[in-house]
Amino acid sequence: GLELAQSFALLGSKVTVLLRSSVILPKEDSDAANIVREALETDGVCFENSLSFLQVKYRDPDKKSGFVVTCKRSDSPNELSFEGDGLLVATGRSPNVGGLS
């Protein structure tokens, strides 16, 4: 997901990454993750951390275009809304090592 966020930002799109975690790349070394975050921010990627997701819906349901993502930050009762023309959902991955011995 972060690779595509960077690519779209470098191509001129406004990109905001919405995270459940308080940091990007939480399984990686924190110093390395900070370097990656700084590089992505330099390339124009914005980050919103510590979110719980409440709803995703079309901005215009009749045309099925645009999206509105409604969230709450873990430290606030207020709802936040993020609008966009496109939505990429990155859910992570698990290694496929079932056939290895």
XYZ file of C-alpha atoms in Angstrom, residues 30-86:
57
model
C 11.188 2.085 14.464
C 14.214 4.014 13.145
C 13.761 2.457 9.692
C 10.015 3.139 9.772
C 10.678 6.792 10.628
C 13.072 7.109 7.682
C 10.441 5.630 5.357
C 7.746 7.942 6.737
C 9.932 11.034 6.288
C 10.727 10.022 2.703
C 7.040 9.466 1.923
C 6.085 12.810 3.471
C 8.791 14.495 1.389
C 7.167 12.925 -1.679
C 3.785 14.383 -0.670
C 2.103 11.513 1.205
C 0.069 12.584 4.275
C -0.626 10.299 7.235
C -3.493 10.060 9.723
C -2.720 7.664 12.585
C -4.564 5.802 15.352
C -7.907 5.588 13.579
C -10.835 3.246 13.955
C -12.972 3.022 10.844
C -16.712 3.527 11.150
C -18.022 3.735 7.593
C -17.040 3.872 3.939
C -19.631 5.086 1.454
C -19.917 6.638 -1.965
C -19.842 10.425 -1.993
C -22.458 10.295 -4.766
C -24.358 6.986 -4.446
C -26.373 7.591 -7.632
C -23.228 7.866 -9.754
C -21.199 5.462 -7.556
C -18.342 7.939 -7.569
C -16.016 9.297 -4.929
C -15.708 7.987 -1.397
C -16.178 9.246 2.137
C -14.375 7.389 4.916
C -15.626 8.139 8.433
C -13.271 7.402 11.343
C -12.547 8.188 14.965
C -9.116 8.834 16.402
C -8.335 6.698 19.449
C -7.807 9.761 21.666
C -10.933 11.701 20.643
C -14.691 11.094 20.551
C -15.065 13.289 17.453
C -15.684 11.726 14.060
C -13.410 12.584 11.137
C -14.319 12.335 7.462
C -11.916 11.919 4.564
C -13.114 12.315 0.987
C -11.473 11.141 -2.190
C -11.981 10.122 -5.778
C -10.319 6.744 -5.256
